[in-house]
Short mmCIF file of C-alpha atoms and ligand atoms in Angstrom, two decimals:
data_model
loop_
_atom_site.label_atom_id
_atom_site.label_comp_id
_atom_site.label_asym_id
_atom_site.label_seq_id
_atom_site.Cartn_x
_atom_site.Cartn_y
_atom_site.Cartn_z
CA MET A 1 84.72 -13.25 41.37
CA PHE A 2 84.06 -16.74 42.42
CA ALA A 3 80.30 -15.96 43.19
CA LEU A 4 78.43 -19.06 44.33
CA PRO A 5 76.20 -20.77 41.75
CA LYS A 6 72.43 -19.42 42.26
CA LYS A 7 71.59 -23.55 43.08
CA SER A 8 73.81 -22.85 46.23
CA GLN A 9 71.71 -20.28 47.83
CA LEU A 10 68.56 -20.23 49.39
CA ILE A 11 66.08 -18.01 47.35
CA SER A 12 63.88 -15.18 48.58
CA PRO A 13 60.04 -15.92 48.47
CA SER A 14 59.89 -12.96 45.71
CA GLU A 15 62.29 -14.70 43.39
CA ALA A 16 60.30 -18.43 43.53
CA LEU A 17 58.90 -19.97 40.34
CA PRO A 18 55.07 -19.78 40.64
CA GLY A 19 54.38 -23.20 40.29
CA ARG A 20 50.47 -24.39 39.92
CA GLU A 21 47.58 -24.91 41.51
CA THR A 22 47.02 -28.72 41.19
CA ALA A 23 49.32 -31.24 42.62
CA ILE A 24 51.73 -32.83 39.85
CA SER A 25 51.02 -36.44 41.17
CA LYS A 26 48.58 -38.56 42.92
CA PRO A 27 50.57 -41.36 44.54
CA ALA A 28 49.18 -44.75 44.83
CA SER A 29 50.20 -47.40 47.41
CA HIS A 30 53.85 -48.14 48.52
CA PHE A 31 55.97 -49.95 46.03
CA VAL A 32 57.45 -52.18 48.66
CA LEU A 33 55.06 -52.15 51.93
CA ASN A 34 51.64 -51.78 50.01
CA THR A 35 50.47 -49.32 52.52
CA PRO A 36 48.81 -45.85 51.06
CA LEU A 37 51.09 -43.07 50.76
CA THR A 38 48.69 -40.35 51.55
CA PRO A 39 46.53 -39.32 54.66
CA PRO A 40 44.49 -40.36 56.66
CA PHE A 41 46.81 -42.83 58.20
CA PRO A 42 45.99 -44.71 60.99
CA ALA A 43 45.66 -42.51 64.39
CA HIS A 44 48.22 -44.35 66.37
CA LEU A 45 50.87 -43.58 63.87
CA ASN A 46 53.57 -40.63 63.86
CA LYS A 47 54.79 -38.78 61.08
CA ILE A 48 58.26 -36.81 60.39
CA ILE A 49 60.11 -35.47 57.25
CA PHE A 50 63.60 -35.69 56.68
CA ALA A 51 65.65 -34.01 54.33
CA MET A 52 69.34 -35.13 53.79
CA GLY A 53 70.32 -34.86 49.95
CA CYS A 54 68.92 -36.83 47.17
CA PHE A 55 65.83 -38.62 48.04
CA TRP A 56 66.13 -41.72 46.70
CA GLY A 57 68.52 -43.32 48.77
CA ALA A 58 67.32 -41.95 51.90
CA GLU A 59 63.63 -42.94 51.25
CA LYS A 60 65.07 -46.56 50.84
CA ARG A 61 66.97 -46.18 54.07
CA PHE A 62 64.04 -45.60 56.13
CA TRP A 63 61.28 -48.03 54.47
CA GLN A 64 63.52 -50.96 55.28
CA LEU A 65 63.20 -50.17 58.98
CA PRO A 66 60.72 -52.06 61.41
CA GLY A 67 58.03 -50.08 62.57
CA VAL A 68 58.07 -47.64 59.53
CA TYR A 69 54.29 -47.75 57.87
CA CYS A 70 54.90 -46.02 54.79
CA THR A 71 57.86 -43.84 53.26
CA ALA A 72 57.24 -41.01 50.51
CA VAL A 73 59.42 -38.59 48.80
CA GLY A 74 58.49 -34.85 48.07
CA TYR A 75 59.45 -31.42 48.32
CA CYS A 76 59.52 -29.48 51.55
CA ASN A 77 59.86 -26.08 52.95
CA GLY A 78 60.09 -24.06 49.86
CA TYR A 79 57.94 -21.43 48.50
CA THR A 80 56.69 -22.71 44.85
CA PRO A 81 53.27 -24.32 45.09
CA ASN A 82 52.99 -27.92 43.66
CA PRO A 83 56.63 -27.81 42.08
CA SER A 84 58.00 -30.53 39.49
CA TYR A 85 61.25 -32.09 39.89
CA GLU A 86 62.57 -30.12 37.02
CA GLU A 87 61.68 -26.92 38.98
CA VAL A 88 63.25 -28.06 42.39
CA CYS A 89 66.19 -29.00 40.49
CA THR A 90 66.81 -25.20 39.19
CA GLY A 91 66.94 -23.94 42.92
CA MET A 92 64.19 -21.50 42.19
CA THR A 93 61.60 -22.89 44.27
CA ALA A 94 63.55 -23.24 47.56
CA HIS A 95 62.15 -26.66 48.38
CA ALA A 96 64.37 -29.55 49.79
CA GLU A 97 63.99 -32.94 48.53
CA ALA A 98 62.43 -34.90 51.75
CA ILE A 99 61.34 -37.92 52.68
CA LEU A 100 57.70 -38.38 54.59
CA VAL A 101 58.44 -41.08 57.11
CA VAL A 102 55.18 -42.57 58.97
CA PHE A 103 55.85 -44.78 61.55
CA ASP A 104 54.40 -46.67 64.62
CA PRO A 105 56.21 -45.07 67.89
CA ALA A 106 55.23 -48.51 69.82
CA GLU A 107 57.80 -50.16 67.48
CA MET A 108 60.05 -47.73 66.03
CA THR A 109 61.18 -44.09 68.18
CA LEU A 110 61.93 -41.09 66.76
CA GLN A 111 65.28 -41.21 68.40
CA GLN A 112 66.08 -44.23 66.49
CA LEU A 113 64.72 -42.58 63.56
CA LEU A 114 67.05 -39.60 64.59
CA ILE A 115 70.03 -41.98 64.61
CA GLN A 116 69.17 -43.10 60.89
CA PHE A 117 69.31 -39.65 59.99
CA TRP A 118 72.40 -37.85 61.60
CA GLU A 119 74.23 -41.19 60.48
CA GLY A 120 73.24 -41.46 56.84
CA HIS A 121 74.22 -38.25 55.65
CA ASN A 122 76.65 -35.40 56.51
CA PRO A 123 74.77 -32.66 57.96
CA THR A 124 77.69 -30.32 58.03
CA GLN A 125 77.44 -29.20 54.03
CA GLY A 126 75.04 -26.46 53.73
CA MET A 127 73.57 -26.22 50.46
CA ARG A 128 74.82 -29.55 49.11
CA GLN A 129 75.29 -33.42 49.94
CA GLU A 130 78.63 -34.68 49.02
CA VAL A 131 78.46 -34.73 44.76
CA ASP A 132 74.94 -33.30 44.77
CA ILE A 133 75.00 -29.31 44.74
CA GLY A 134 72.24 -26.80 45.49
CA SER A 135 69.96 -25.91 48.10
CA GLN A 136 67.57 -28.94 47.19
CA TYR A 137 70.25 -31.05 48.86
CA ARG A 138 70.14 -29.39 52.12
CA SER A 139 69.64 -30.92 55.65
CA GLY A 140 66.72 -30.77 57.68
CA ILE A 141 64.33 -31.94 59.97
CA PHE A 142 60.88 -30.97 59.49
CA THR A 143 58.63 -31.70 62.53
CA ASP A 144 55.31 -32.31 63.27
CA ASN A 145 54.85 -30.91 66.76
CA GLU A 146 56.83 -29.39 69.45
CA GLN A 147 57.53 -32.41 71.17
CA GLN A 148 59.35 -33.53 68.11
CA ALA A 149 61.10 -30.27 67.76
CA GLN A 150 62.68 -30.68 71.15
CA ILE A 151 63.70 -34.00 70.63
CA ALA A 152 65.16 -33.07 67.30
CA GLU A 153 67.01 -30.11 68.71
CA ALA A 154 68.46 -32.32 71.67
CA SER A 155 69.70 -34.92 69.23
CA ARG A 156 71.30 -32.02 67.12
CA GLN A 157 73.28 -30.96 70.33
CA HIS A 158 74.17 -34.57 71.26
CA TYR A 159 75.67 -34.86 67.54
CA GLN A 160 77.03 -31.28 67.42
CA GLN A 161 79.10 -32.11 70.40
CA ARG A 162 80.77 -35.50 68.85
CA LEU A 163 81.40 -33.49 66.08
CA THR A 164 83.09 -30.82 67.55
CA ASP A 165 84.83 -33.35 69.82
CA HIS A 166 86.17 -34.96 66.53
CA GLY A 167 87.15 -31.95 64.83
CA PHE A 168 84.18 -31.55 62.09
CA ASP A 169 82.31 -28.66 61.49
CA LEU A 170 79.07 -27.08 62.60
CA ILE A 171 75.72 -28.88 61.75
CA THR A 172 73.93 -26.96 59.21
CA THR A 173 70.54 -29.01 59.54
CA GLU A 174 67.56 -26.88 59.61
CA ILE A 175 64.93 -27.97 62.36
CA ALA A 176 61.66 -26.48 61.57
CA PRO A 177 58.03 -27.08 61.76
CA ALA A 178 57.02 -29.04 58.38
CA GLN A 179 55.17 -27.09 55.90
CA THR A 180 53.29 -28.37 52.96
CA PHE A 181 54.72 -31.63 51.74
CA TYR A 182 54.31 -31.76 47.86
CA TYR A 183 54.42 -35.73 46.71
CA ALA A 184 57.13 -36.04 44.18
CA GLU A 185 56.34 -37.50 40.72
CA ASP A 186 55.33 -41.30 40.95
CA TYR A 187 58.74 -42.31 39.37
CA HIS A 188 60.36 -40.97 42.25
CA GLN A 189 58.50 -42.95 44.91
CA GLN A 190 60.60 -45.82 45.89
CA TYR A 191 62.82 -45.32 43.21
CA LEU A 192 65.55 -47.44 43.94
CA ALA A 193 62.89 -50.53 44.44
CA LYS A 194 61.25 -49.64 41.01
CA THR A 195 64.65 -48.64 39.11
CA PRO A 196 67.91 -50.81 40.49
CA ARG A 197 70.80 -48.79 39.11
CA LEU A 198 74.09 -47.80 40.85
CA SER A 199 73.54 -44.59 42.52
CA SER A 200 75.94 -43.18 45.14
CA CYS A 201 72.93 -42.51 47.34
CA ASP A 202 72.04 -46.40 47.50
CA ILE A 203 73.83 -47.37 50.40
CA PRO A 204 73.01 -50.99 51.68
CA LEU A 205 72.15 -50.31 55.49
CA GLN A 206 74.70 -53.23 56.56
CA GLN A 207 77.35 -51.75 54.82
CA THR A 208 76.91 -48.18 56.22
CA GLY A 209 79.90 -47.59 58.24
CA ARG A 210 79.25 -45.40 61.15
CA PRO A 211 80.89 -42.10 60.72
CA ALA A 212 84.04 -41.63 63.03
CA TYR A 213 82.37 -38.94 64.95
CA CYS A 214 79.92 -41.64 66.21
CA ALA A 215 82.31 -44.10 67.57
CA PRO A 216 82.08 -44.62 71.24
N1 MHO B 1 72.88 -37.34 41.79
C1 MHO B 1 71.78 -37.65 41.86
C2 MHO B 1 70.60 -36.82 41.95
C3 MHO B 1 69.36 -37.57 41.80
S1 MHO B 1 68.10 -36.94 43.03
C4 MHO B 1 66.58 -37.51 42.87
C5 MHO B 1 71.46 -38.71 40.96
O1 MHO B 1 71.38 -38.34 39.70
O2 MHO B 1 72.06 -39.70 41.10
O3 MHO B 1 68.11 -35.17 43.14
#
């Protein structure tokens, strides 16, 4: 009787929208950092992809950090090739809204980025993030190599222990190798720098209270 809306379930590959062969966006340079958004990136840099709800606020969180070369928003680990934002919003592509973070490991470690990830959203909500409902808002860490996967898994266990100790739920974050990252439309790139507006996802870093379970 109270079936979950379709958007709140992860669809199967056979249900996915067909998409298209060509990219919907050819991103230019980073609106804030003025760096390229697409590869090839300088060889000393690493990259990782995070999904943590609406990608506007999450992207801003990461581009403000030292050692971050560029950030970009896109659609990740679903089935539909080259999806549009409207298609992703139907839940029929299985993509997650995601942030590509390219960083210099000499200045910014993966562990530091993971703190921003875990403490920058609620990783226990399944197919939603606060007011935003649907599989596109699920939590995920999409890794570039096995070493990243191990570090991400260790940090998941660390935060799960903290959550459990404080009576919180199980983490629903998906940790998986990154598949194709489809860049979102240009207007979504660095959205909160281009389009200042009140948005629940735009939380200044200095105002971000650490969640209760992170307290020592
Ligand atoms: N609730 C959000 C969703 C936008 S996001 C790019 C908003 O409209 O502010 O999914």
